[in-house]
Short mmCIF file of C-alpha atoms in Angstrom, two decimals:
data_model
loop_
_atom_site.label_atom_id
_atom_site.label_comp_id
_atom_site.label_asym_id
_atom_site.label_seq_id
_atom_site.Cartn_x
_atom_site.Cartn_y
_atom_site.Cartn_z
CA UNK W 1 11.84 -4.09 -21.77
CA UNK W 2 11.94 -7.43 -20.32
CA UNK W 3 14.22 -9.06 -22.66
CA UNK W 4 16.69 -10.81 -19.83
CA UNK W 5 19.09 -8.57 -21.43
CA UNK W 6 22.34 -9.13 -19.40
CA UNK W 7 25.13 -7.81 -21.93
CA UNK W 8 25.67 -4.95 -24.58
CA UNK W 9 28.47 -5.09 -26.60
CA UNK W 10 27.20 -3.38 -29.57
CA UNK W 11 27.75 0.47 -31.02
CA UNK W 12 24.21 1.22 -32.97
CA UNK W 13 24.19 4.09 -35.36
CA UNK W 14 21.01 5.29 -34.30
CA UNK W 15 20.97 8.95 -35.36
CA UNK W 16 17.29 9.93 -35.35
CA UNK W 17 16.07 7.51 -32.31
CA UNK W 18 14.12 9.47 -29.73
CA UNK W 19 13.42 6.39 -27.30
CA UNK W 20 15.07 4.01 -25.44
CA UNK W 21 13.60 1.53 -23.11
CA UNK W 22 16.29 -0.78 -21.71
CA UNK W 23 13.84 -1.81 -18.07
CA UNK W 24 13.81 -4.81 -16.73
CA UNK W 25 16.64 -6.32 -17.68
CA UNK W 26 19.90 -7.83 -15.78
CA UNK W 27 22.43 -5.21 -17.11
CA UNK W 28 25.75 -4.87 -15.74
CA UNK W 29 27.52 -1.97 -17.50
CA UNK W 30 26.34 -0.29 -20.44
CA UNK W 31 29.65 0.88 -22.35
CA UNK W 32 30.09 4.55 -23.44
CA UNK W 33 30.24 3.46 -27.09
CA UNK W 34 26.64 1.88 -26.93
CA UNK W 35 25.52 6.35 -26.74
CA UNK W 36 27.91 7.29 -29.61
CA UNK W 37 25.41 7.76 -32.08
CA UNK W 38 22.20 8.77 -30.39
CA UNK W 39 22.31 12.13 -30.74
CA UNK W 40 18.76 12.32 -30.42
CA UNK W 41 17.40 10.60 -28.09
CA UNK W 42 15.06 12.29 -25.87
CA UNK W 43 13.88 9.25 -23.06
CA UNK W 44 16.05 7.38 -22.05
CA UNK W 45 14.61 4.23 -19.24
CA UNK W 46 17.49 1.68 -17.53
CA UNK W 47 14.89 1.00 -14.39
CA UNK W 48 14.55 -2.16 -13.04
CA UNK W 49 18.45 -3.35 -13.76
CA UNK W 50 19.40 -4.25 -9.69
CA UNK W 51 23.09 -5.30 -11.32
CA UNK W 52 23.26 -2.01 -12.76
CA UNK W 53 26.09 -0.16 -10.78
CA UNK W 54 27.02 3.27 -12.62
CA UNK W 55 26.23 5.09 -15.46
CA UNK W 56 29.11 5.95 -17.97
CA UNK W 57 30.42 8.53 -18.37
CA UNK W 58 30.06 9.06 -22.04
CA UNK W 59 26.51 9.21 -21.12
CA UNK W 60 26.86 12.86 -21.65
CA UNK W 61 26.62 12.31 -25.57
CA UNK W 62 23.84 12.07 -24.85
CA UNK W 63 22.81 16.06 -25.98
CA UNK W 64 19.44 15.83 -26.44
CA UNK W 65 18.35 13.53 -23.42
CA UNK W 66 15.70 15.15 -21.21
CA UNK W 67 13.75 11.91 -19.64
CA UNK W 68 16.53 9.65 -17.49
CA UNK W 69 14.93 6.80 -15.22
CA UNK W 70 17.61 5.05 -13.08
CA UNK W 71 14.75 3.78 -10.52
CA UNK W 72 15.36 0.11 -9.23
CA UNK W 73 19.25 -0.03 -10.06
CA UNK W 74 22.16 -0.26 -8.28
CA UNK W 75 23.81 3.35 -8.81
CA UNK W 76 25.35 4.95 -6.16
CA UNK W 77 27.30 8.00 -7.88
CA UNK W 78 26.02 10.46 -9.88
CA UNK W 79 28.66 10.79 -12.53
CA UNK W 80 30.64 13.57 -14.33
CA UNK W 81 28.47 12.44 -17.53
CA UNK W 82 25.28 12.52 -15.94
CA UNK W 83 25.59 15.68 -14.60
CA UNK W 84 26.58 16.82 -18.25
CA UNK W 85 23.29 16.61 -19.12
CA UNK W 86 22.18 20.58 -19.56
CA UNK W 87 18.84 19.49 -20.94
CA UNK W 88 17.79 16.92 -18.62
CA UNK W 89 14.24 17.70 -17.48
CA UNK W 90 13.61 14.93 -15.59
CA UNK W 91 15.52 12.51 -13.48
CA UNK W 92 14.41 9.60 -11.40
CA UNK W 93 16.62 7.91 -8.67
CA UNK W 94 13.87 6.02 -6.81
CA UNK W 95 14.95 3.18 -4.81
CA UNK W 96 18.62 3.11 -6.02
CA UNK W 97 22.17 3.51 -3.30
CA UNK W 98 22.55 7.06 -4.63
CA UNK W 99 23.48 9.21 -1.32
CA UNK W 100 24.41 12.75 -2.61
CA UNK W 101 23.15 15.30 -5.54
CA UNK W 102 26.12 17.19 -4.65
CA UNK W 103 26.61 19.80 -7.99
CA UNK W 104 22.65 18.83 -9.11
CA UNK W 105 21.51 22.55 -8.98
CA UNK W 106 24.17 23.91 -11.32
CA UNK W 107 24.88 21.21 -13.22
CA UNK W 108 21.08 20.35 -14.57
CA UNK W 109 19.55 23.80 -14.37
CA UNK W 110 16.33 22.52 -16.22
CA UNK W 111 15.28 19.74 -14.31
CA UNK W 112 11.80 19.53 -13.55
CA UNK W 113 11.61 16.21 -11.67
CA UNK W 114 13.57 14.88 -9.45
CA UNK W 115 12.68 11.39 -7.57
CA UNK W 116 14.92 10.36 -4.58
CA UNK W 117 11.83 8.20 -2.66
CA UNK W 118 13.45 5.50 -1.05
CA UNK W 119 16.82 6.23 -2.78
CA UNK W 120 19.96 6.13 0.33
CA UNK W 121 19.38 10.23 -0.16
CA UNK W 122 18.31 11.73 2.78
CA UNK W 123 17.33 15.82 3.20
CA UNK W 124 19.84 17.87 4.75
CA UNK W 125 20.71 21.37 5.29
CA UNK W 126 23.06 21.23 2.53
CA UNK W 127 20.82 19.74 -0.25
CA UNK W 128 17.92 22.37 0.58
CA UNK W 129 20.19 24.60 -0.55
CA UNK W 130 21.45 22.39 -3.44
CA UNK W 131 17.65 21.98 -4.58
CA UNK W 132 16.87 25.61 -4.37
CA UNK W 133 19.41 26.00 -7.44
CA UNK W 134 16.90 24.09 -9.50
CA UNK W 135 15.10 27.11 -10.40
CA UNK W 136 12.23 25.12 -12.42
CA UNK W 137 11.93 22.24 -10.10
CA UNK W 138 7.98 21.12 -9.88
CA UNK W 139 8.03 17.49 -8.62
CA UNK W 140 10.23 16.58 -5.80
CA UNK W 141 10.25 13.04 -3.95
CA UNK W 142 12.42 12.25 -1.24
CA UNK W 143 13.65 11.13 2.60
CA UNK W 144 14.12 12.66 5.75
CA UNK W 145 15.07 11.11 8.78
CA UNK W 146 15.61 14.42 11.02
CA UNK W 147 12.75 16.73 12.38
CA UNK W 148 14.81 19.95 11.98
CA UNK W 149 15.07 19.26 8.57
CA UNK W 150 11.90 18.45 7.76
CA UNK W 151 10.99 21.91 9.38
CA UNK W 152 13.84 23.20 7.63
CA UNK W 153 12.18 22.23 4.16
CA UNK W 154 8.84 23.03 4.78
CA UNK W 155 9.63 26.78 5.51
CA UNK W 156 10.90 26.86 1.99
CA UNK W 157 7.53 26.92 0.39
CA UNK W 158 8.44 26.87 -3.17
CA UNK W 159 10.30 23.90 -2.60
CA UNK W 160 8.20 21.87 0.10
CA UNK W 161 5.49 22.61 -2.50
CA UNK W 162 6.96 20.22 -5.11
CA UNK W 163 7.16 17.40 -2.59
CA UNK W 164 4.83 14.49 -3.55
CA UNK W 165 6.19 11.53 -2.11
CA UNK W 166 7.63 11.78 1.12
CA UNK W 167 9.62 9.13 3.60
CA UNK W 168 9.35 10.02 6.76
CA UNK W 169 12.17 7.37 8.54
CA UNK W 170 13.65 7.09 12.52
CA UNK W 171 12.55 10.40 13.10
CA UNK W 172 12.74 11.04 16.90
CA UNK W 173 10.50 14.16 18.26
CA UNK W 174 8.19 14.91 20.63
CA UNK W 175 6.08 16.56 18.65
CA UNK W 176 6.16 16.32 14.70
CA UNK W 177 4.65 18.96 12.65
CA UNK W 178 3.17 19.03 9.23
CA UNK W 179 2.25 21.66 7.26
CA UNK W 180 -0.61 21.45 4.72
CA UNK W 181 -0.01 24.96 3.12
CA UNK W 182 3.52 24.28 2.33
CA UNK W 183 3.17 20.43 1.67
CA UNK W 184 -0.14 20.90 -0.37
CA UNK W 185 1.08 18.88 -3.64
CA UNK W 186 2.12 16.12 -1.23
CA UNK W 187 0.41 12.55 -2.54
CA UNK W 188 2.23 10.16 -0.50
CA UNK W 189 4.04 9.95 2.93
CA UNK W 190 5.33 7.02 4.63
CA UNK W 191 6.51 7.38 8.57
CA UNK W 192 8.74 4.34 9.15
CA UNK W 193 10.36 3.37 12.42
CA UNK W 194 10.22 6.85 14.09
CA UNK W 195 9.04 7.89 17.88
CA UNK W 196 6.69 10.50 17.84
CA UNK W 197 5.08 11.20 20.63
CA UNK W 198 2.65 13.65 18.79
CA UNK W 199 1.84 14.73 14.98
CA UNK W 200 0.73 18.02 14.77
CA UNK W 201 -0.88 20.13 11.51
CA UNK W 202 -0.01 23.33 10.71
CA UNK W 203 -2.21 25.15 7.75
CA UNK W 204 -0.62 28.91 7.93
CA UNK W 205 1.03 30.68 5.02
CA UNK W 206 2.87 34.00 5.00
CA UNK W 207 3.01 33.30 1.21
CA UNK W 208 -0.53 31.97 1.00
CA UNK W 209 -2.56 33.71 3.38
CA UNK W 210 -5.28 35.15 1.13
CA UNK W 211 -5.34 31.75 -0.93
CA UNK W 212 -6.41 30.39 2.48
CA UNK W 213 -8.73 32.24 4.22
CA UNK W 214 -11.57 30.36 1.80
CA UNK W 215 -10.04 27.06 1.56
CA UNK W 216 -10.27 23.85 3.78
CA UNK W 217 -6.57 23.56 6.09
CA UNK W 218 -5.98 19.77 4.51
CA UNK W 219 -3.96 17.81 2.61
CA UNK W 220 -6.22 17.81 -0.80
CA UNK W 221 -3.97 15.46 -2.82
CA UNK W 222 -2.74 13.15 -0.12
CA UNK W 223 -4.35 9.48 -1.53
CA UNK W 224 -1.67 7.03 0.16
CA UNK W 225 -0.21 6.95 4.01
CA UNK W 226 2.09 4.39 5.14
CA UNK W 227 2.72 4.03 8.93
CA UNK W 228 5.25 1.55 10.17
CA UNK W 229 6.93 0.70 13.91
CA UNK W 230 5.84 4.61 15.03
CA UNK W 231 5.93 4.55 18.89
CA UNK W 232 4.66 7.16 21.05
CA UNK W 233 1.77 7.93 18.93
CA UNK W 234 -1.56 6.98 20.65
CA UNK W 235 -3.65 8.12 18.17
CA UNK W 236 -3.81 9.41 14.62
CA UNK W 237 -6.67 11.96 14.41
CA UNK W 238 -4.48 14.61 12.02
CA UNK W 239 -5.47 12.17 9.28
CA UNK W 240 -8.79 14.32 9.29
CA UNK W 241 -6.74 16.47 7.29
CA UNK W 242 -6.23 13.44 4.55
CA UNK W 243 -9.93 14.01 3.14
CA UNK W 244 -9.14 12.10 -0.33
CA UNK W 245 -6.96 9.76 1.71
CA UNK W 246 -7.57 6.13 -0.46
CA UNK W 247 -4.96 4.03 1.24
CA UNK W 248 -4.21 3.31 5.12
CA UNK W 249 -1.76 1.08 6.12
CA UNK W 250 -0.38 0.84 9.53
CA UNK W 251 1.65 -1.47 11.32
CA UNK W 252 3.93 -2.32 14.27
CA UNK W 253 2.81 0.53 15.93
CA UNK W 254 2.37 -0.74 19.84
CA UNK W 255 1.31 1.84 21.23
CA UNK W 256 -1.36 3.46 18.93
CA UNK W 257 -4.73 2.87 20.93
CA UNK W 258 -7.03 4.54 18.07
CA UNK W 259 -7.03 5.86 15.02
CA UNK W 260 -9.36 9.09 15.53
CA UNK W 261 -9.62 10.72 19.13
CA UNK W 262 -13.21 11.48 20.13
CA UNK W 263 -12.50 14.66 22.18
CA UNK W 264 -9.39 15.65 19.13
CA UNK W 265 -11.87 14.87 16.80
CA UNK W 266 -14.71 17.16 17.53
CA UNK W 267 -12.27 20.11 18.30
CA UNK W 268 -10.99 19.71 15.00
CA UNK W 269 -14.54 19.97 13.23
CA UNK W 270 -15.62 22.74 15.34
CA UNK W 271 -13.12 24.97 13.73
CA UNK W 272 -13.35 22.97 10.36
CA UNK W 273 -16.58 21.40 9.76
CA UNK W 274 -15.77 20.34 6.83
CA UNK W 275 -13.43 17.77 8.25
CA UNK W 276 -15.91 15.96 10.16
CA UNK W 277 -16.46 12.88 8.45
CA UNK W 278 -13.62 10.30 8.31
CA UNK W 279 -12.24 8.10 5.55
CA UNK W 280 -14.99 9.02 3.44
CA UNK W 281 -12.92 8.24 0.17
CA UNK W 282 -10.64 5.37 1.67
CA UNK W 283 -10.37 2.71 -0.92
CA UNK W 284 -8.30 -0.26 1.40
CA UNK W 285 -7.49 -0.23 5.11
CA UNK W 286 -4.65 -2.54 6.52
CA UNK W 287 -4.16 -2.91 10.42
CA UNK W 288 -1.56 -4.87 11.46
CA UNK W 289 0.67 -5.58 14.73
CA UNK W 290 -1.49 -3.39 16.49
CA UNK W 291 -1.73 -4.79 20.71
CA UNK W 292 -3.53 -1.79 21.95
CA UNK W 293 -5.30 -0.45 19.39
CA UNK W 294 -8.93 -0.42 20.39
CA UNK W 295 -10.83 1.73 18.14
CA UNK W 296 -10.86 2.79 14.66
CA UNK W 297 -13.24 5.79 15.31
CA UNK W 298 -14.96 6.47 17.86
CA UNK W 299 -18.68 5.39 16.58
CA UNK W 300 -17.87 2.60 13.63
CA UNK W 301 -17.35 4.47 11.05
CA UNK W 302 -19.14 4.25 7.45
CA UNK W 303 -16.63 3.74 4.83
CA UNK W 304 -18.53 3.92 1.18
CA UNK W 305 -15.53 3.57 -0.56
CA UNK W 306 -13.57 0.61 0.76
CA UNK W 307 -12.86 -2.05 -0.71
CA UNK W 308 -9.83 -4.12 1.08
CA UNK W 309 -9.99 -4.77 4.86
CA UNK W 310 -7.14 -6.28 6.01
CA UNK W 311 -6.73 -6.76 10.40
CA UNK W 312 -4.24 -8.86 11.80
CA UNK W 313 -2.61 -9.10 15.49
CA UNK W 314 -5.22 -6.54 16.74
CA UNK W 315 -6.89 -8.30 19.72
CA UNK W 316 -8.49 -5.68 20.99
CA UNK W 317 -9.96 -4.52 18.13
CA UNK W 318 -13.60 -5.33 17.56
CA UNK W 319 -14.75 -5.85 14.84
CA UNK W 320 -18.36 -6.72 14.97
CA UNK W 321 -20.06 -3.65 14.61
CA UNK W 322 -17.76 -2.15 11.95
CA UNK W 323 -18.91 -4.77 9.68
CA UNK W 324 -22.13 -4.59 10.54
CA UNK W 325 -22.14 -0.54 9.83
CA UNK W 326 -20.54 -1.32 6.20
CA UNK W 327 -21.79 -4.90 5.52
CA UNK W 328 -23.63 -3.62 2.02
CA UNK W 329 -19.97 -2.77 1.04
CA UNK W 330 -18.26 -5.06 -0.82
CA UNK W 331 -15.19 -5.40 1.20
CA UNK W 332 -12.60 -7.88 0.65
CA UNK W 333 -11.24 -9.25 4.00
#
């Protein structure tokens, strides 16, 4: 990894070689005869080559291969070869132009993992039904930019279960709803240049309702939350549901006047009081671009855990009493 590697021109007889890191590098092409004789390889890692453009298609010698990271490169097509791989358990197409999984479900029927975060993949009504073909799927990370589909996904529990990274992106809706029974492995979520007038959080299960009657309505797992440019949201008081939440950013949001409503607040607590206490876990807090935003809480809230502090272009924000509530913290600022 690292090795500036720009070129391969080579065919290696490599018969009993089980990994392959090839990251970081500036690689172009990788021609089919460079897999000719790896007949074992398990892992195979090209992340991190931006020049890289496809994968070839004698990729599918490949037999053996079950760990395939594409994340960070250029590839936009999912090829004949890399859909030949029957064993393939785990496949990640983070931040690459890849737009369609097209043939996925029936092609790979033992993936495990699939990662499509910030990939040009967005959910739709066909690809639900492409990922319900992947009978053994258990992590799932991906985009949406349309609130029917995101309702669409999170009716399919078995699925919306796998989700753990989630881009939420120019979503338009009046009201947005989440659902913390059928999103309950989600770890991250991002809501990007959307107008939501209202987020919403749903905790009922037909599948889970006696797993639920003794457990808290919240997103247990949920440890990082990006908000960016969301307007029509004047507050953000469904992050109650974030108790383990460790990272807040948000930014460009012009109309967000707070982040937890008093009077939202309190109902919430009354019917879980359990949820009462904000932020207790929150680890770094960045506010940014924020003109109206007036309040974090509505008493300055006591962060234990927090350790970054970032505020920038909030002038209504004040600021005094929040640092003197956590000023035996060791907060950097």
């Amino acid at each position: 990894m690292s090795n500036q590697i720009e070129e391969i021109s080579c065919c290696p007889e490599c018969p009993n070689l089980s990994t392959l890191f090839l990251g970081e590098n500036s690689l172009k092409v990788i021609p089919g005869k460079f897999f000719q004789f790896m007949k074992a390889l398990v892992v195979l890692d090209l992340s991190h080559n931006g020049f890289l453009k496809e994968s070839s298609e004698e990729i599918c010698r490949l037999t053996s291969l079950q760990y395939l990271n594409l994340s960070h490169t250029g590839i936009s097509l999912l090829s004949v070869g890399l859909k030949g791989l029957r064993k393939l358990i785990s496949l990640d197409l983070e931040f690459t132009d890849v737009e369609s999984i097209d043939g996925i479900g029936t092609s790979l029927p033992k993936l495990q993992v699939l990662k499509l975060y910030r990939s040009f993949f967005y959910i739709d009504a066909r690809s639900i039904e492409e990922l319900q073909l992947l009978e053994h799927l258990k992590i799932l990370t991906g985009n949406v930019k349309d609130a029917i589909m995101l309702e669409s996904i999170q009716r399919v529990e078995r699925l919306a279960s796998c989700v753990q990274r989630l881009r939420i992106f120019t979503i338009s809706a009046k009201v947005l709803t989440l659902n913390t029974a059928a999103l309950g492995g989600l770890r991250e979520l991002e809501i990007i240049v959307s107008r939501i007038s209202e987020i919403k959080i749903y905790w009922k299960s037909k599948e889970k309702e006696d797993l639920l009657c003794n457990s808290s309505p919240c997103f247990k797992h949920l440890s990082s939350t990006v908000i960016y440019d969301l307007e029509g949201s004047k507050e953000l008081t469904w992050l109650l549901f974030a108790p383990n939440l460790k990272k807040l950013q948000v930014r460009s949001s012009r109309s967000l006047e707070e982040i937890i409503n008093k009077e939202k607040g309190i109902s919430i607590s009354n019917v879980h009081p359990d949820l009462t206490v904000p932020f207790a876990k929150l680890q770094s807090l960045s506010l940014w671009g924020l003109p109206e935003l007036k309040r974090i809480c509505p008493t300055p809230p006591a962060l234990p855990s927090l350790r970054k502090f970032v505020v920038e272009k909030c002038p209504k924000l004040p600021l005094e009493s929040f640092r003197d509530t956590n000023r035996n913290n060791e907060v950097d600022e």
